[in-house]
XYZ file of C-alpha atoms in Angstrom:
83
model
C -12.706 11.628 0.446
C -11.521 8.868 -1.852
C -7.869 9.626 -1.058
C -8.462 9.507 2.699
C -9.835 5.973 2.367
C -7.949 4.822 -0.719
C -4.407 5.688 0.338
C -4.546 3.683 3.605
C -6.175 0.791 1.708
C -3.329 0.748 -0.815
C -0.762 0.946 1.971
C -2.445 -2.008 3.693
C -2.445 -3.992 0.436
C 1.339 -3.514 0.245
C 1.642 -5.393 3.542
C 1.652 -2.579 6.113
C -1.189 -3.877 8.303
C -2.661 -3.218 11.743
C -1.026 -6.437 12.940
C 2.404 -5.478 11.636
C 4.239 -6.073 8.398
C 2.900 -9.080 6.494
C 5.437 -11.815 5.781
C 6.478 -12.136 2.137
C 4.937 -8.802 1.149
C 6.467 -5.784 -0.537
C 6.430 -4.163 2.911
C 8.588 -6.986 4.269
C 11.088 -6.526 1.455
C 11.181 -2.765 2.081
C 11.682 -3.311 5.803
C 14.509 -5.780 5.169
C 16.281 -3.377 2.829
C 15.841 -0.484 5.277
C 17.167 -2.559 8.175
C 20.211 -3.697 6.206
C 20.939 -0.123 5.103
C 20.554 1.154 8.659
C 22.725 -1.438 10.378
C 19.978 -3.753 11.613
C 17.051 -1.528 12.522
C 14.462 0.608 10.814
C 15.002 4.287 11.559
C 12.183 6.257 13.140
C 10.643 8.597 10.597
C 11.846 6.544 7.640
C 9.506 5.701 4.771
C 8.960 2.180 6.118
C 8.194 3.488 9.614
C 5.725 6.092 8.327
C 3.956 3.612 6.053
C 3.677 1.097 8.903
C 2.232 3.777 11.144
C -0.411 4.617 8.535
C -1.107 0.906 7.956
C -1.573 0.310 11.675
C -3.536 3.396 12.688
C -4.521 5.317 9.554
C -3.826 8.995 9.051
C -3.514 11.364 11.994
C -6.079 14.153 12.327
C -3.504 16.689 11.130
C -2.742 14.608 8.046
C -6.448 14.237 7.292
C -6.971 17.999 7.536
C -3.901 18.703 5.396
C -4.867 16.184 2.722
C -8.442 17.424 2.644
C -7.283 21.022 2.220
C -4.693 20.234 -0.435
C -6.800 17.806 -2.434
C -9.907 19.997 -2.165
C -7.981 22.940 -3.556
C -6.522 20.777 -6.319
C -10.004 19.538 -7.191
C -11.256 23.114 -7.439
C -8.422 24.077 -9.785
C -8.961 21.029 -12.000
C -12.707 21.676 -12.066
C -12.158 25.295 -13.061
C -9.769 24.275 -15.865
C -12.195 21.706 -17.241
C -15.193 24.049 -17.185
């Protein structure tokens, strides 16, 4: 549960917001570097594009289900090792 809320919050704090990439942020620097490397645009599916998508809309339902499954299983393993 913490990851499903915490990860988007961290992404937003980097400058990937619902209103777009925040000026002067780490996100803006990443976008600039990606655009320069790609000849002027940010490629669809690139790290910057995916992070902006999460910052704007949060995780998709599929991503939420996948993260919940993976992190729940990881939590079970860690709990079993600590017990």
